[in-house]
mmCIF file of N, CA and C in Angstrom:
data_model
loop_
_atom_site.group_PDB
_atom_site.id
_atom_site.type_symbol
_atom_site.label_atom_id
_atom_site.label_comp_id
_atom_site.label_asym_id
_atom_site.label_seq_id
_atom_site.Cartn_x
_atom_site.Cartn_y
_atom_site.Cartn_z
ATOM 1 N N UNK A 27 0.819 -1.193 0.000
ATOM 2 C CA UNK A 27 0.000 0.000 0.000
ATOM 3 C C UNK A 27 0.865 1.260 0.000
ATOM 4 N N UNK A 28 1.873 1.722 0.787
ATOM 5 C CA UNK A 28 2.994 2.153 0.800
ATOM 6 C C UNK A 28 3.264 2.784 -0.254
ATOM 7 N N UNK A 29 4.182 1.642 -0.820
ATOM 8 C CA UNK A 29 4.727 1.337 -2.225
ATOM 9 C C UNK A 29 3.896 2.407 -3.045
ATOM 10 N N UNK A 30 2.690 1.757 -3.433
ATOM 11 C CA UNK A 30 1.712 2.760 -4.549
ATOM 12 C C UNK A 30 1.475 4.185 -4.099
ATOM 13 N N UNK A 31 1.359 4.495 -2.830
ATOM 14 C CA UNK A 31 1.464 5.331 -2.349
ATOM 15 C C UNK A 31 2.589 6.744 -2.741
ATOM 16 N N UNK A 32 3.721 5.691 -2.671
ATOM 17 C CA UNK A 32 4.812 6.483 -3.380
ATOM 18 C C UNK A 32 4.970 6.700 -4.563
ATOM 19 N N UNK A 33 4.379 5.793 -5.466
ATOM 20 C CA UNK A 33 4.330 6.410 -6.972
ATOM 21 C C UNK A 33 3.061 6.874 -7.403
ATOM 22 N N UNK A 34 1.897 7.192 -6.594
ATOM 23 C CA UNK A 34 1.199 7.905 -6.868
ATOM 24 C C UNK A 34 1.932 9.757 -6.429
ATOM 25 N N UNK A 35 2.648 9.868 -5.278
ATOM 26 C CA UNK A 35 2.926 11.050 -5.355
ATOM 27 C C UNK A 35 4.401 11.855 -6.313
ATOM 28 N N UNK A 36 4.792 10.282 -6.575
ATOM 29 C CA UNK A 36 6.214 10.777 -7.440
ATOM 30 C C UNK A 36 5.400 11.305 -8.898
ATOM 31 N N UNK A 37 4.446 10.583 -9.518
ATOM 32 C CA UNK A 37 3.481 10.977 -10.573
ATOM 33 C C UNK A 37 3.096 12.002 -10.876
ATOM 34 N N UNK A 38 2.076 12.407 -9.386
ATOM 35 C CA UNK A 38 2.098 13.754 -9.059
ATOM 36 C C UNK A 38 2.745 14.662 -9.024
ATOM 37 N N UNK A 39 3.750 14.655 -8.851
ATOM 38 C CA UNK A 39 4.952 15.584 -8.873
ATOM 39 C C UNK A 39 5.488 15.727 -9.994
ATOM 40 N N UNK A 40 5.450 14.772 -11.240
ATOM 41 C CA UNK A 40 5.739 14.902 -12.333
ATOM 42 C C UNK A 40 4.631 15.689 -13.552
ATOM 43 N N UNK A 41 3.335 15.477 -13.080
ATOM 44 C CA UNK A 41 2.618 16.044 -13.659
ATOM 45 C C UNK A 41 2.398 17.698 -13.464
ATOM 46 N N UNK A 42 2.629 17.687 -12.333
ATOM 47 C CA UNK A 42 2.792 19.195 -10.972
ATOM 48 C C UNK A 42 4.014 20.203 -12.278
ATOM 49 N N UNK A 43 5.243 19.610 -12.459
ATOM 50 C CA UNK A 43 6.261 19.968 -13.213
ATOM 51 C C UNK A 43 5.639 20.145 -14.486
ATOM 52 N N UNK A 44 5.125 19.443 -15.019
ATOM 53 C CA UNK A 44 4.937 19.361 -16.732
ATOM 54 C C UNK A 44 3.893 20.685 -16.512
ATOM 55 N N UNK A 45 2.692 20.921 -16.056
ATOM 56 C CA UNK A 45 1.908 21.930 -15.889
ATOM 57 C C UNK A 45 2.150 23.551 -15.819
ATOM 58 N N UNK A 46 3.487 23.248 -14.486
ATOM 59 C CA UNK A 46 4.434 24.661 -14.938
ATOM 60 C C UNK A 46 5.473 25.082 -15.450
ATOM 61 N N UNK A 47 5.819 23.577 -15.990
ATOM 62 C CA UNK A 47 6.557 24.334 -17.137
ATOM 63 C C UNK A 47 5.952 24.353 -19.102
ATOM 64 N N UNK A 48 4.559 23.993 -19.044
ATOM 65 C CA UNK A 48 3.706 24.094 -20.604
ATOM 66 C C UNK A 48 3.865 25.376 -20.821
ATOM 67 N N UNK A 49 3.618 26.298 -19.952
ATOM 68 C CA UNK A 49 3.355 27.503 -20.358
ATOM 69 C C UNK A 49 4.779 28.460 -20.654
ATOM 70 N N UNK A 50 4.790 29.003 -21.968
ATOM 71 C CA UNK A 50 5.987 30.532 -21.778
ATOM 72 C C UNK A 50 5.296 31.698 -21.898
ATOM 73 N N UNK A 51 5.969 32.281 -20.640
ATOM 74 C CA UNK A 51 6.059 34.034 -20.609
ATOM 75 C C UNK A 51 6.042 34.419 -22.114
ATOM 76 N N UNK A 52 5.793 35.804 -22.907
ATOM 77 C CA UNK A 52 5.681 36.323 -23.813
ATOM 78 C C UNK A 52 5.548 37.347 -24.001
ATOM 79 N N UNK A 53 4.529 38.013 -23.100
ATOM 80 C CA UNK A 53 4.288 39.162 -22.741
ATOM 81 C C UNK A 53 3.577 39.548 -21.803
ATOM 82 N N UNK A 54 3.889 41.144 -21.709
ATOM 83 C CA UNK A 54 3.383 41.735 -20.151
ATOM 84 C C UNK A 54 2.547 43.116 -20.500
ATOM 85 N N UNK A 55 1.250 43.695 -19.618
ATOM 86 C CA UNK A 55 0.989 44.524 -20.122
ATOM 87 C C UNK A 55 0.448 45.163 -18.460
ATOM 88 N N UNK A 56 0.536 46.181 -18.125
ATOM 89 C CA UNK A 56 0.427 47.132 -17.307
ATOM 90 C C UNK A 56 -0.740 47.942 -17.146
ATOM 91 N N UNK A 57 -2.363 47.284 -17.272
ATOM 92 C CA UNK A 57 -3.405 47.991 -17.081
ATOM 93 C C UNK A 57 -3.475 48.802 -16.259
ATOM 94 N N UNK A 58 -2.982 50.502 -16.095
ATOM 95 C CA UNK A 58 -3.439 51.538 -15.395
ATOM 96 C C UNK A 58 -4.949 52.066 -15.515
ATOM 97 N N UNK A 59 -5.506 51.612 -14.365
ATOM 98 C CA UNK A 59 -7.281 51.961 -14.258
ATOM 99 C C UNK A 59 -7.233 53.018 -13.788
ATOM 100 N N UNK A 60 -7.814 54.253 -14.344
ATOM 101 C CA UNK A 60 -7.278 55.650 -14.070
ATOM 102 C C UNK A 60 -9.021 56.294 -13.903
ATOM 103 N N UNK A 61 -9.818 55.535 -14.812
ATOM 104 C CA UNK A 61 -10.910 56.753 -14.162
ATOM 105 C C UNK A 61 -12.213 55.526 -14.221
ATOM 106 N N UNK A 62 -13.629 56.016 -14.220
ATOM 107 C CA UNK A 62 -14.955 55.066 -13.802
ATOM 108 C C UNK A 62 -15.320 54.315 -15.255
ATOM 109 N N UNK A 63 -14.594 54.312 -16.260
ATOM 110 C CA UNK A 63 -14.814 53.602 -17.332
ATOM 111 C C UNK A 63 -14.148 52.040 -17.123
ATOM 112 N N UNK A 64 -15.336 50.892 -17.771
ATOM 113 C CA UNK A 64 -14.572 49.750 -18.040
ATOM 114 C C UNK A 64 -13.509 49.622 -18.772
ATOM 115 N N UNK A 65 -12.810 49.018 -18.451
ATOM 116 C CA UNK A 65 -10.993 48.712 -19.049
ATOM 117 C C UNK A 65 -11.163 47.297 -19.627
ATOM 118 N N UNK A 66 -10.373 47.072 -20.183
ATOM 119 C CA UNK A 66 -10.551 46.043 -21.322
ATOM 120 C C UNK A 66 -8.718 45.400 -21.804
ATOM 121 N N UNK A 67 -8.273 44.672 -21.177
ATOM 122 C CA UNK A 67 -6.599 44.488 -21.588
ATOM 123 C C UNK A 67 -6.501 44.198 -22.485
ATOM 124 N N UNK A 68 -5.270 44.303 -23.686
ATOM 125 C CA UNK A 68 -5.025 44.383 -24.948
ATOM 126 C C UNK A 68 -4.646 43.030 -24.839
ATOM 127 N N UNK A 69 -5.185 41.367 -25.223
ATOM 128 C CA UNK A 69 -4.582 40.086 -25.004
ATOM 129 C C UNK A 69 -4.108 39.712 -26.620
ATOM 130 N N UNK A 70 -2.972 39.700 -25.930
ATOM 131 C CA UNK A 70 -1.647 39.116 -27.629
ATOM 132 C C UNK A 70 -2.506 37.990 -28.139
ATOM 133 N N UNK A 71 -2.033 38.108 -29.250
ATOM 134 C CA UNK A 71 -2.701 36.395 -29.977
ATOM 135 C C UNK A 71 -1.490 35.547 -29.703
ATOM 136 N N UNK A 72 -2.631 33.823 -29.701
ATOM 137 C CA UNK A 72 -1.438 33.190 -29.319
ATOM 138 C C UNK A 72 -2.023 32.937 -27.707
ATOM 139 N N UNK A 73 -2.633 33.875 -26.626
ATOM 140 C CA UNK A 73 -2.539 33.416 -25.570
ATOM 141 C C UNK A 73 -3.217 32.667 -24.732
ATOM 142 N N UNK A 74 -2.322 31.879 -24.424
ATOM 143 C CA UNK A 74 -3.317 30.574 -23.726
ATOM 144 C C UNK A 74 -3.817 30.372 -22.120
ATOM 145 N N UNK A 75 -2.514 31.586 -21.229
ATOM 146 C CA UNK A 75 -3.105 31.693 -20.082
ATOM 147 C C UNK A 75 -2.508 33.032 -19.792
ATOM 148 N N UNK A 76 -3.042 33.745 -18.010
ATOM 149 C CA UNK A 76 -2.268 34.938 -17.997
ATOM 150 C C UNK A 76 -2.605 34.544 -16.431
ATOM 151 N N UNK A 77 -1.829 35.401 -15.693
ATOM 152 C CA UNK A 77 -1.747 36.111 -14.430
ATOM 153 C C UNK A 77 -1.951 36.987 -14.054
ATOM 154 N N UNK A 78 -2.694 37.599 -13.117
ATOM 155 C CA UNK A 78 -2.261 38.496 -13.237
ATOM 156 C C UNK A 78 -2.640 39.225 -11.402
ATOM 157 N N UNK A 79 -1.884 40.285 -11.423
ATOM 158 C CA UNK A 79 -1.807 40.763 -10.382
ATOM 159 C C UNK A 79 -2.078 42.656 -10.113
ATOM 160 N N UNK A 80 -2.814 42.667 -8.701
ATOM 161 C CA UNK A 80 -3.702 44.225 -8.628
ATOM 162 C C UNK A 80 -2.700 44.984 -8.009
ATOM 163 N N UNK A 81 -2.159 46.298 -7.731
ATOM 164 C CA UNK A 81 -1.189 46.856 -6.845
ATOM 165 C C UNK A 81 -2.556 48.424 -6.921
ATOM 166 N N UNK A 82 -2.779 48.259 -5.728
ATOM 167 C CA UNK A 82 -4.047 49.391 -5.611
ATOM 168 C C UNK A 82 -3.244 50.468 -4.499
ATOM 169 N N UNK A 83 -3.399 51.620 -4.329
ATOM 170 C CA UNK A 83 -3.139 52.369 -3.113
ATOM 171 C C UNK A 83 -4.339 52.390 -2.467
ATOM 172 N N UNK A 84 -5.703 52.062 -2.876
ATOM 173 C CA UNK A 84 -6.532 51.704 -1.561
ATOM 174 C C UNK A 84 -6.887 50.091 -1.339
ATOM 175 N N UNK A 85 -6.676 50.447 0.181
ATOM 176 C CA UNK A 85 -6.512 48.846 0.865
ATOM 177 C C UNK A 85 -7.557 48.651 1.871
ATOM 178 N N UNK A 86 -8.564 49.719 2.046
ATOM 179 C CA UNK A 86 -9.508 49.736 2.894
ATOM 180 C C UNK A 86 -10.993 48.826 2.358
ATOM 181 N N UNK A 87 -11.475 48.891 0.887
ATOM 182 C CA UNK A 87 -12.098 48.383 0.655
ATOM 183 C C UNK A 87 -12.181 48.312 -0.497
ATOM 184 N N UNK A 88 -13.078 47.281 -1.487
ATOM 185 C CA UNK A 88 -12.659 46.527 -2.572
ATOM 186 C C UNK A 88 -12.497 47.314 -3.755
ATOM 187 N N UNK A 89 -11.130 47.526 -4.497
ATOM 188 C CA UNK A 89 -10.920 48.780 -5.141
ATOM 189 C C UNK A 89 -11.186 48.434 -6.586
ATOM 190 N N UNK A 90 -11.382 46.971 -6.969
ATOM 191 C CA UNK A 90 -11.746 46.525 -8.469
ATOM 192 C C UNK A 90 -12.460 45.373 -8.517
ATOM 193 N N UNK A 91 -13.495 45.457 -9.567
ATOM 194 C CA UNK A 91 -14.473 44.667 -9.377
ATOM 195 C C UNK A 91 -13.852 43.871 -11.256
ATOM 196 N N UNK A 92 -14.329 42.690 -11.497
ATOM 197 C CA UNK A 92 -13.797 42.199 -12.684
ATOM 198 C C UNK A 92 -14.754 40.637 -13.161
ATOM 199 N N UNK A 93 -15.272 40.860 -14.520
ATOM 200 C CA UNK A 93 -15.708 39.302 -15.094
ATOM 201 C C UNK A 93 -14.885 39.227 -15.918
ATOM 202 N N UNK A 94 -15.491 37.908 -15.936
ATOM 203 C CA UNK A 94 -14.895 36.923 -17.496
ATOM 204 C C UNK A 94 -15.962 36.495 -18.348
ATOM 205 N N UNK A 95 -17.156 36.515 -17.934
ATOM 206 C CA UNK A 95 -18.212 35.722 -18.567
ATOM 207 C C UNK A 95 -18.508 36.395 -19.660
ATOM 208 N N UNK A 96 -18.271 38.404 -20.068
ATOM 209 C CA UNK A 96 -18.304 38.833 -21.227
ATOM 210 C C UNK A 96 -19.257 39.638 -20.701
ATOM 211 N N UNK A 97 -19.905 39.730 -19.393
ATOM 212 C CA UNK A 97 -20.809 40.745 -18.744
ATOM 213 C C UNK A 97 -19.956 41.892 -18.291
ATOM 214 N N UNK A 98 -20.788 43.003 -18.418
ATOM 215 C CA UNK A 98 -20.007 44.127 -17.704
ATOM 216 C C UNK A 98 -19.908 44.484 -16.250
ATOM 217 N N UNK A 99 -18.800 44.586 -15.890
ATOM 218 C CA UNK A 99 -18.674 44.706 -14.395
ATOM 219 C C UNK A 99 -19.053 46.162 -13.785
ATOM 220 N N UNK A 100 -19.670 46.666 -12.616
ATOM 221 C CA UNK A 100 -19.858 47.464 -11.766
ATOM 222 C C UNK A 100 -19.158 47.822 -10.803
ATOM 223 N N UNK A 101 -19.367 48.934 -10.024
ATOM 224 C CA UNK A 101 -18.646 49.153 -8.758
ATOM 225 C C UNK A 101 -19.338 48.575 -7.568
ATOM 226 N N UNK A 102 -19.722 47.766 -7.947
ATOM 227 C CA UNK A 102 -21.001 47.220 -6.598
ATOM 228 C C UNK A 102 -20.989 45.368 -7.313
ATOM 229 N N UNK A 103 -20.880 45.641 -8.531
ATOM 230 C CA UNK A 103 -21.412 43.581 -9.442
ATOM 231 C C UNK A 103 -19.969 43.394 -10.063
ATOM 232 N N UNK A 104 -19.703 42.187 -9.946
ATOM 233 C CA UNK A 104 -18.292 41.508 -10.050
ATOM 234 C C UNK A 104 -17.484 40.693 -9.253
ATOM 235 N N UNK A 105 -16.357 40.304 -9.853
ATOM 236 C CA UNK A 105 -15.766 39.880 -8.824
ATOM 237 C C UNK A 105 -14.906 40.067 -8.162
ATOM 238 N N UNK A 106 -14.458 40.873 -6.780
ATOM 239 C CA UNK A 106 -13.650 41.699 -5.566
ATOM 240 C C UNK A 106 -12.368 41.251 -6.324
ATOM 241 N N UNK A 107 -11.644 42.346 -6.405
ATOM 242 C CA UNK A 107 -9.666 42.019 -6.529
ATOM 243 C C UNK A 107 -9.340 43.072 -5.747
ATOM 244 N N UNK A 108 -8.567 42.905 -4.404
ATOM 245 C CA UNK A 108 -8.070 43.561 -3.611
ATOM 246 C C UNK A 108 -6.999 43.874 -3.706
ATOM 247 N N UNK A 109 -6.197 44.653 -3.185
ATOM 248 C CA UNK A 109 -4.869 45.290 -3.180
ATOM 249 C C UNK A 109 -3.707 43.752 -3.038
ATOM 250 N N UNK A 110 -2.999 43.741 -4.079
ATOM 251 C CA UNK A 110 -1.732 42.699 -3.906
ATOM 252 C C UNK A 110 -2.501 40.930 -4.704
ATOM 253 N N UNK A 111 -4.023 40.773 -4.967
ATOM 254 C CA UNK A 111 -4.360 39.858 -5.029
ATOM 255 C C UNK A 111 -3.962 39.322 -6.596
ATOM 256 N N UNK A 112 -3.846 37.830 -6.350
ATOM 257 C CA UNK A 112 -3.217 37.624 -7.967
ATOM 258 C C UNK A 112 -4.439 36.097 -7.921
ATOM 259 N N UNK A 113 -4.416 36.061 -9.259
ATOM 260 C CA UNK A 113 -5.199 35.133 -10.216
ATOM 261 C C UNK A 113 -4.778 34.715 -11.275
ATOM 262 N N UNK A 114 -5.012 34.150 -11.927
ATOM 263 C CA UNK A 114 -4.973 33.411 -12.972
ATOM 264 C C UNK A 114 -6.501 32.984 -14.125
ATOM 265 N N UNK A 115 -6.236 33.250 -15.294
ATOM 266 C CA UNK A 115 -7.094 32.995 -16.380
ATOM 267 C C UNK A 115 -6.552 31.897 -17.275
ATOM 268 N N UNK A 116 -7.291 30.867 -18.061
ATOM 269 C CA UNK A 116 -7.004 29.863 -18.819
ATOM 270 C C UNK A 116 -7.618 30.522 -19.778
ATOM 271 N N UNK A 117 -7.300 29.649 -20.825
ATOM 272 C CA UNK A 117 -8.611 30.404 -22.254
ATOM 273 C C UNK A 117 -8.692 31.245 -22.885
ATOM 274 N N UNK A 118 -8.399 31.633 -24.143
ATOM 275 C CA UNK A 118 -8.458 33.007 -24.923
ATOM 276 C C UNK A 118 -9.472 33.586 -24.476
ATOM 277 N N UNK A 119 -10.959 32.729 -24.986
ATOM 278 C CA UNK A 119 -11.740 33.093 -25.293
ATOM 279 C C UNK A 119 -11.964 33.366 -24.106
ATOM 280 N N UNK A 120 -12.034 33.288 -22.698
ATOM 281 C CA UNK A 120 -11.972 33.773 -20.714
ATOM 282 C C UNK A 120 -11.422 35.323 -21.217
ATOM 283 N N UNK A 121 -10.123 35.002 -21.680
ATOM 284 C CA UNK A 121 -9.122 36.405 -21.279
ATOM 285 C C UNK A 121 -9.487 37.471 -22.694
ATOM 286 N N UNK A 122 -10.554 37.491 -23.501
ATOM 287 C CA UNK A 122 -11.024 38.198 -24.408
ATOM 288 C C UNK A 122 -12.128 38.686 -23.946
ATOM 289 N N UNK A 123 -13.223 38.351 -22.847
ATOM 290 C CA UNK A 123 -14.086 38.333 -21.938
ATOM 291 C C UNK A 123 -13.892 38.991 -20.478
ATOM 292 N N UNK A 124 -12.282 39.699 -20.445
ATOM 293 C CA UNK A 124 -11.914 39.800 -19.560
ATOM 294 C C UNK A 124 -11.960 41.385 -19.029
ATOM 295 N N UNK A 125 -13.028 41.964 -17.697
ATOM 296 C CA UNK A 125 -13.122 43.403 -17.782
ATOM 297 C C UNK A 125 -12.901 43.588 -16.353
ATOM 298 N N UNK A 126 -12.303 45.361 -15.948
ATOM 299 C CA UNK A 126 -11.812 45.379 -14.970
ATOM 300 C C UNK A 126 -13.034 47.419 -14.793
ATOM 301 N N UNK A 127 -13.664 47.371 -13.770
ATOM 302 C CA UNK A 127 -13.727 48.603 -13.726
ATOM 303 C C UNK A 127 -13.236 49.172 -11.930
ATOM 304 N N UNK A 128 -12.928 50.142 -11.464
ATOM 305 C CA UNK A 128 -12.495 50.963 -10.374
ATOM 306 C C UNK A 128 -14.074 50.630 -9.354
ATOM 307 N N UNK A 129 -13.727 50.514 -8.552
ATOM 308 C CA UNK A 129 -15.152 51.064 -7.800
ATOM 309 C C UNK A 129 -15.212 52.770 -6.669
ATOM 310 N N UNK A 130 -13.835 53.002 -6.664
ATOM 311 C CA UNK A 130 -13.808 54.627 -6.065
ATOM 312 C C UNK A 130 -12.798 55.494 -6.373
ATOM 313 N N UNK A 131 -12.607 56.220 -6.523
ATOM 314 C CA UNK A 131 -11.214 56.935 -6.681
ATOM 315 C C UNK A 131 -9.779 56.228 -5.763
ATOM 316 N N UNK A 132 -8.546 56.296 -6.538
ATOM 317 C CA UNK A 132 -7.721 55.671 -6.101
ATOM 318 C C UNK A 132 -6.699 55.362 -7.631
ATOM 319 N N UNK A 133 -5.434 54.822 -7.344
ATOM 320 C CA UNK A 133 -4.506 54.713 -8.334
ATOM 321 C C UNK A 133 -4.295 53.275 -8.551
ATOM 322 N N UNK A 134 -4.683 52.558 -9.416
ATOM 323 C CA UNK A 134 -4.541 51.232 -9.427
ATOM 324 C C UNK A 134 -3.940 50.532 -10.722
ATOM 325 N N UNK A 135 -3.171 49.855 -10.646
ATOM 326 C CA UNK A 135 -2.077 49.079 -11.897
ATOM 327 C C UNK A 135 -2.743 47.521 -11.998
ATOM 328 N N UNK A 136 -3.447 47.226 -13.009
ATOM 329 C CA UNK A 136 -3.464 45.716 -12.796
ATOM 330 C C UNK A 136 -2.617 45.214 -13.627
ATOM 331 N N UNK A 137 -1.242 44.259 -13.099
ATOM 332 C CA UNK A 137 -0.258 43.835 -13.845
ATOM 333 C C UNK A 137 -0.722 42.544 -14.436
ATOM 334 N N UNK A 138 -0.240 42.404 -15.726
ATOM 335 C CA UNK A 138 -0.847 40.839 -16.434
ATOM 336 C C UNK A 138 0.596 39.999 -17.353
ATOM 337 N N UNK A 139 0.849 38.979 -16.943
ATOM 338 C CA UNK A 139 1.579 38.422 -17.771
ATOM 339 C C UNK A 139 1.207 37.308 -18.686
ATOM 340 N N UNK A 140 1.572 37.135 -19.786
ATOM 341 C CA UNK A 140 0.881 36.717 -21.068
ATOM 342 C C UNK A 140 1.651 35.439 -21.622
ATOM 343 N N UNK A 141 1.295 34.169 -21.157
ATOM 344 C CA UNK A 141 2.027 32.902 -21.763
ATOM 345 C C UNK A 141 1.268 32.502 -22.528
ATOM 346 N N UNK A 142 2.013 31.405 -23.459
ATOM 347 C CA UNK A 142 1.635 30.785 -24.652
ATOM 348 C C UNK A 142 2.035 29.087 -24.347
#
C-alpha cells in the first residue's frame, strides 16, 4: 500500500512539473485603471493563459471589481480584486471576456503576464 502510495505522489509531482513548465512568458501589459470607465486588456494572440496581479493604493475596501463571462462589471457587481491579489485565467476566449472597472477613486495598476 505504501509502495503505490509512493508512486502515486512521485506521478504527481511529475505532472505538478509538466503543468508549470507548458506555459511561456511572452508578454506583459500594465493595465493603469485611471478613471470610472470599463478597461478592457489588450490580449496578444497566441494566448493561452495569464496572471495576473492588482497593486491598488486603496486597501480599505474593494478597489476593483472584474468578469470573465463577457458581462459588464460594476462598482457594486463583479468579482472583488483587492490590493496585492493575484489570479490566474485559462482560455483566450476567458481572457477576451476579460473586464476590470475601479469602484472609487484611487490609483490602481493591474499587472498581467501573457504565456503561450
Amino acid at each position: 500500500m505504501s509502495e503505490f502510495g509512493n508512486q502515486s505522489k512521485s506521478y504527481l509531482s511529475e505532472l505538478v512539473k509538466y503543468a508549470k513548465n507548458s506555459f511561456k512568458a511572452f508578454a506583459y501589459e500594465n493595465l493603469s485603471i485611471s478613471s470610472a470607465a470599463v478597461f478592457t486588456p489588450t490580449i496578444p494572440a497566441d494566448t493561452k493563459y495569464a496572471e495576473i496581479v492588482l497593486e491598488s493604493s486603496v486597501t480599505a475596501t474593494v478597489p476593483i471589481r472584474y468578469k470573465i463571462d463577457g458581462g459588464i462589471p460594476t462598482s457594486t457587481d463583479g468579482m472583488p480584486l483587492n490590493h496585492l491579489d493575484r489570479f490566474d485565467i485559462t482560455d483566450f476566449a476567458n481572457l477576451n471576456n476579460l473586464k476590470f472597472i475601479r469602484t472609487g477613486a484611487g490609483t490602481y495598476n493591474v499587472h498581467i503576464t501573457y504565456y503561450k
